[in-house]
XYZ file of N, CA and C in Angstrom:
417
model
N 0.834 -1.176 0.000
C 0.000 0.000 0.000
C 0.878 1.239 0.000
N 0.332 2.325 -0.510
C 1.003 3.621 -0.482
C 0.311 4.490 0.548
N 1.102 5.160 1.381
C 0.548 6.083 2.358
C 1.404 7.339 2.399
N 0.790 8.424 2.774
C 1.444 9.727 2.761
C 1.892 10.089 4.178
N 3.111 10.567 4.307
C 3.628 11.015 5.603
C 2.965 12.343 5.970
N 2.432 12.425 7.183
C 1.770 13.661 7.619
C 2.773 14.768 7.930
N 4.028 14.432 8.026
C 5.052 15.423 8.348
C 5.661 16.063 7.098
N 6.056 15.230 6.121
C 6.756 15.766 4.948
C 6.015 15.527 3.628
N 4.859 14.873 3.664
C 4.026 14.561 2.509
C 4.695 13.630 1.495
N 5.710 12.876 1.936
C 6.338 11.895 1.057
C 5.435 10.670 0.950
N 5.421 10.057 -0.226
C 4.675 8.820 -0.419
C 5.557 7.663 0.032
N 5.001 6.815 0.882
C 5.720 5.658 1.400
C 4.982 4.393 0.992
N 5.716 3.411 0.514
C 5.141 2.127 0.143
C 5.512 1.105 1.215
N 4.505 0.393 1.700
C 4.782 -0.649 2.683
C 3.731 -1.739 2.574
N 4.096 -2.947 2.961
C 3.119 -4.040 2.952
C 2.031 -3.780 3.988
N 0.788 -4.123 3.647
C -0.327 -3.857 4.552
C -0.185 -4.587 5.880
N 0.492 -5.713 5.885
C 0.656 -6.452 7.143
C 1.696 -5.812 8.069
N 2.331 -4.729 7.632
C 3.325 -4.032 8.462
C 2.780 -2.749 9.083
N 1.495 -2.452 8.873
C 0.909 -1.219 9.385
C 1.044 -1.115 10.903
N 0.860 -2.208 11.598
C 0.900 -2.201 13.065
C 2.307 -2.360 13.631
N 3.332 -2.348 12.773
C 4.712 -2.551 13.219
C 5.478 -1.261 13.474
N 4.788 -0.139 13.640
C 5.459 1.127 13.907
C 6.177 1.689 12.697
N 5.553 1.593 11.523
C 6.165 2.068 10.283
C 6.515 3.552 10.372
N 7.684 3.889 9.798
C 8.156 5.268 9.784
C 8.404 5.708 8.346
N 8.329 7.013 8.130
C 8.565 7.590 6.816
C 10.005 7.343 6.381
N 10.182 6.907 5.134
C 11.511 6.674 4.605
C 12.299 7.950 4.387
N 11.626 9.092 4.279
C 12.313 10.359 4.049
C 12.667 11.061 5.360
N 11.671 11.239 6.260
C 11.926 12.062 7.454
C 11.940 11.264 8.767
N 11.511 10.003 8.737
C 11.533 9.181 9.949
C 10.330 9.347 10.856
N 9.354 10.166 10.457
C 8.150 10.404 11.250
C 7.267 9.157 11.224
N 6.598 8.857 12.331
C 5.686 7.726 12.394
C 4.555 7.918 11.383
N 4.244 6.864 10.619
C 3.219 6.976 9.583
C 1.801 6.788 10.106
N 1.649 6.071 11.220
C 0.312 5.735 11.703
C 0.161 6.036 13.186
N 0.408 7.283 13.567
C 0.314 7.637 14.975
C -1.091 8.058 15.395
N -1.978 8.263 14.445
C -3.357 8.609 14.770
C -3.622 10.082 14.968
N -2.664 10.929 14.652
C -2.872 12.370 14.773
C -3.732 12.884 13.631
N -4.526 13.889 13.923
C -5.304 14.568 12.895
C -4.364 15.511 12.154
N -4.419 15.472 10.836
C -3.561 16.297 9.992
C -4.332 17.547 9.591
N -3.691 18.697 9.683
C -4.286 19.954 9.232
C -3.784 20.212 7.814
N -4.706 20.125 6.846
C -4.335 20.243 5.439
C -4.628 21.639 4.910
N -3.920 21.980 3.868
C -4.099 23.250 3.161
C -4.343 22.949 1.690
N -4.590 23.987 0.926
C -4.770 23.815 -0.519
C -3.519 23.200 -1.149
N -2.359 23.475 -0.566
C -1.107 22.954 -1.106
C -0.889 21.480 -0.774
N -1.525 20.973 0.280
C -1.240 19.599 0.716
C -2.411 18.626 0.571
N -3.635 19.104 0.465
C -4.787 18.203 0.511
C -4.794 17.172 -0.614
N -4.504 17.583 -1.834
C -4.538 16.635 -2.947
C -3.559 15.484 -2.750
N -2.439 15.766 -2.148
C -1.462 14.703 -1.868
C -2.059 13.685 -0.895
N -2.719 14.167 0.169
C -3.330 13.257 1.140
C -4.449 12.421 0.525
N -5.153 12.962 -0.447
C -6.230 12.212 -1.087
C -5.704 11.065 -1.951
N -4.398 11.032 -2.208
C -3.778 9.937 -2.958
C -3.455 8.731 -2.074
N -3.646 8.885 -0.765
C -3.354 7.809 0.178
C -4.236 6.600 -0.115
N -3.696 5.402 0.041
C -4.489 4.184 -0.126
C -5.452 3.971 1.037
N -5.174 4.612 2.169
C -6.116 4.554 3.285
C -7.322 5.430 2.973
N -8.498 5.079 3.483
C -9.623 6.011 3.370
C -9.266 7.317 4.089
N -9.804 8.415 3.594
C -9.516 9.734 4.156
C -10.827 10.373 4.613
N -10.838 10.857 5.856
C -11.990 11.567 6.407
C -11.572 13.009 6.632
N -12.327 13.942 6.037
C -11.988 15.361 6.148
C -13.079 16.079 6.923
N -12.669 16.832 7.927
C -13.559 17.687 8.706
C -13.336 19.128 8.254
N -14.321 19.690 7.560
C -14.271 21.099 7.169
C -14.877 21.895 8.318
N -14.119 22.815 8.907
C -14.505 23.499 10.136
C -14.014 24.939 10.104
N -14.371 25.685 11.129
C -13.868 27.056 11.323
C -13.723 27.294 12.820
N -12.737 28.094 13.234
C -12.500 28.316 14.662
C -13.627 29.065 15.371
N -14.442 29.823 14.660
C -15.541 30.579 15.271
C -16.817 29.750 15.403
N -16.828 28.544 14.878
C -18.021 27.685 14.842
C -18.101 26.824 16.106
N -19.094 27.101 16.946
C -19.264 26.353 18.193
C -19.402 24.852 17.997
N -20.296 24.392 17.114
C -20.404 22.948 16.889
C -19.099 22.324 16.381
N -18.348 23.072 15.565
C -17.060 22.567 15.069
C -16.088 22.341 16.219
N -16.008 23.320 17.102
C -15.098 23.238 18.254
C -15.521 22.103 19.179
N -16.827 21.931 19.371
C -17.315 20.844 20.229
C -17.095 19.470 19.611
N -17.100 19.384 18.272
C -16.912 18.107 17.578
C -15.430 17.717 17.509
N -14.528 18.665 17.617
C -13.090 18.401 17.453
C -12.564 17.282 18.355
N -12.893 17.235 19.662
C -12.382 16.133 20.485
C -12.904 14.759 20.047
N -14.123 14.708 19.556
C -14.678 13.443 19.057
C -13.890 12.996 17.830
N -13.644 13.926 16.911
C -12.892 13.644 15.688
C -11.493 13.135 16.045
N -10.847 13.783 17.019
C -9.502 13.381 17.434
C -9.495 12.017 18.115
N -10.495 11.736 18.952
C -10.592 10.426 19.605
C -10.735 9.306 18.584
N -11.622 9.496 17.628
C -11.848 8.476 16.612
C -10.598 8.304 15.750
N -9.893 9.397 15.469
C -8.639 9.317 14.708
C -7.623 8.446 15.442
N -7.493 8.621 16.749
C -6.574 7.802 17.545
C -6.983 6.332 17.521
N -8.279 6.090 17.668
C -8.779 4.714 17.709
C -8.626 3.993 16.376
N -8.663 4.738 15.292
C -8.607 4.119 13.962
C -7.278 4.379 13.254
N -6.250 4.660 14.019
C -4.913 4.900 13.459
C -4.481 3.695 12.625
N -3.955 3.975 11.436
C -3.489 2.917 10.552
C -4.573 2.335 9.674
N -5.816 2.743 9.904
C -6.928 2.239 9.100
C -7.593 3.345 8.281
N -7.594 4.559 8.825
C -8.199 5.723 8.175
C -7.317 6.937 8.460
N -7.166 7.803 7.471
C -6.444 9.068 7.665
C -7.478 10.150 7.984
N -7.253 10.920 9.050
C -8.168 11.981 9.478
C -7.522 13.343 9.240
N -8.257 14.206 8.544
C -7.741 15.511 8.135
C -8.744 16.595 8.515
N -8.231 17.752 8.923
C -9.072 18.925 9.185
C -8.676 20.019 8.195
N -9.692 20.706 7.682
C -9.476 21.848 6.799
C -10.203 23.042 7.410
N -9.444 24.069 7.749
C -10.000 25.303 8.291
C -10.580 26.108 7.127
N -11.901 26.180 7.057
C -12.550 26.862 5.935
C -12.289 28.360 5.923
N -11.997 28.904 7.076
C -11.682 30.334 7.182
C -10.335 30.627 6.514
N -9.360 29.742 6.737
C -8.021 29.930 6.189
C -7.888 29.396 4.764
N -8.794 28.507 4.357
C -8.710 27.860 3.042
C -10.006 28.032 2.255
N -10.377 29.272 1.910
C -11.653 29.481 1.206
C -11.713 28.798 -0.158
N -10.557 28.621 -0.808
C -10.569 27.952 -2.116
C -10.965 26.481 -1.987
N -10.591 25.832 -0.876
C -11.017 24.451 -0.655
C -12.504 24.388 -0.324
N -12.997 25.373 0.418
C -14.431 25.444 0.710
C -15.228 25.542 -0.579
N -14.769 26.364 -1.491
C -15.459 26.519 -2.769
C -15.343 25.241 -3.601
N -14.160 24.681 -3.647
C -13.931 23.476 -4.447
C -14.822 22.311 -4.020
N -14.991 22.147 -2.700
C -15.785 21.032 -2.188
C -17.233 21.431 -1.884
N -17.596 22.654 -2.278
C -18.963 23.170 -2.139
C -19.464 23.071 -0.697
N -18.664 23.556 0.221
C -19.037 23.546 1.632
C -20.045 24.669 1.865
N -21.232 24.313 2.316
C -22.302 25.281 2.548
C -22.590 25.466 4.036
N -22.248 24.476 4.835
C -22.419 24.582 6.282
C -21.266 23.839 6.943
N -20.980 24.220 8.167
C -19.903 23.556 8.893
C -20.407 23.164 10.274
N -19.878 22.109 10.838
C -18.900 21.218 10.222
C -19.525 20.355 9.132
N -18.742 20.091 8.116
C -19.080 19.119 7.086
C -17.959 18.093 7.076
N -18.329 16.831 7.159
C -17.351 15.744 7.176
C -17.549 14.938 5.909
N -16.457 14.706 5.196
C -16.494 13.928 3.953
C -15.570 12.736 4.070
N -15.999 11.616 3.500
C -15.182 10.403 3.446
C -14.769 10.177 2.002
N -13.470 9.959 1.804
C -12.914 9.665 0.485
C -12.280 8.294 0.516
N -12.479 7.556 -0.567
C -11.833 6.261 -0.729
C -11.292 6.229 -2.151
N -10.006 5.949 -2.278
C -9.322 5.953 -3.569
C -9.491 7.299 -4.275
N -9.468 8.388 -3.495
C -9.523 9.735 -4.038
C -10.902 10.235 -4.416
N -11.930 9.409 -4.226
C -13.289 9.808 -4.585
C -14.148 9.918 -3.336
N -14.998 10.963 -3.292
C -15.881 11.112 -2.149
C -16.936 10.006 -2.181
N -17.089 9.323 -1.036
C -18.075 8.246 -0.955
C -19.252 8.596 -0.057
N -19.076 9.566 0.842
C -20.182 9.971 1.708
C -19.864 11.319 2.340
N -20.934 11.974 2.831
C -20.794 13.289 3.443
C -21.791 13.408 4.586
N -21.370 14.080 5.642
C -22.193 14.300 6.822
C -22.140 15.779 7.160
N -23.294 16.399 7.323
C -23.339 17.811 7.710
C -23.756 17.923 9.159
N -22.977 18.659 9.929
C -23.295 18.877 11.331
C -22.500 17.976 12.255
N -22.367 18.435 13.491
C -21.653 17.674 14.514
C -22.561 16.581 15.062
N -21.965 15.444 15.368
C -22.717 14.322 15.940
C -21.929 13.752 17.118
N -22.604 13.053 18.027
C -21.885 12.375 19.111
C -20.990 11.254 18.558
N -20.117 10.759 19.402
C -19.108 9.792 18.983
C -19.709 8.498 18.427
N -20.674 7.910 19.111
C -21.238 6.631 18.652
C -21.882 6.761 17.271
N -22.733 7.768 17.031
C -23.281 7.914 15.674
C -22.207 8.216 14.622
N -21.164 8.945 15.012
C -20.075 9.224 14.071
C -19.370 7.927 13.684
N -19.065 7.089 14.664
C -18.447 5.787 14.382
C -19.354 4.925 13.512
N -20.649 4.903 13.813
C -21.604 4.128 13.010
C -21.618 4.625 11.569
N -21.608 5.950 11.393
C -21.611 6.537 10.048
C -20.353 6.149 9.290
N -19.192 6.191 9.967
C -17.949 5.783 9.318
C -18.002 4.327 8.883
N -18.509 3.470 9.771
C -18.614 2.048 9.441
C -19.500 1.820 8.215
N -20.605 2.542 8.146
C -21.512 2.420 6.998
C -20.880 2.971 5.726
N -20.127 4.045 5.855
C -19.521 4.700 4.698
C -18.393 3.885 4.097
N -17.722 3.111 4.929
C -16.565 2.355 4.457
C -16.883 0.888 4.418
C-alpha cells in the first residue's frame, strides 16, 4: 500500500501487514500511523487524497461552536482508527478555495474519500457513537 507522511508529505510504500509494526517515513523518519489529525491546506490536501487509506476530512472554522465541540470526538476516533483511516481537518476560514472546491455550505461538514473519490458526506456535529456508526456504513 502507499501512504502519505503527515510530516513531509512523502509517499511511502509498505506491505499492509506491516501497518501495526510502527512504520516510519523513509524520508523524514516520522511515524506513519500515529493517529494524529492532519491539518491540510490547498497545497497539501490533494497529496493526502492519494493515500491508499480512506480519508476523512472535517471542514470546520475556529468561530463555529459545533465545530469546536466536535473536534475532540474527531480526534478520539482518529486515535482509535490509526493505521486504518487518515483523518484531516481543513480550516474553511483559512482555506476558502477548498471550501469553494468542495462546495461547503455549512460547517462542520465531514467527507469520506476512498481511492480519491468522495463516498459519503455528513453535515453537522454528531456524538461519537453515531459518528463511528456513520464511518462504518460509509466504508
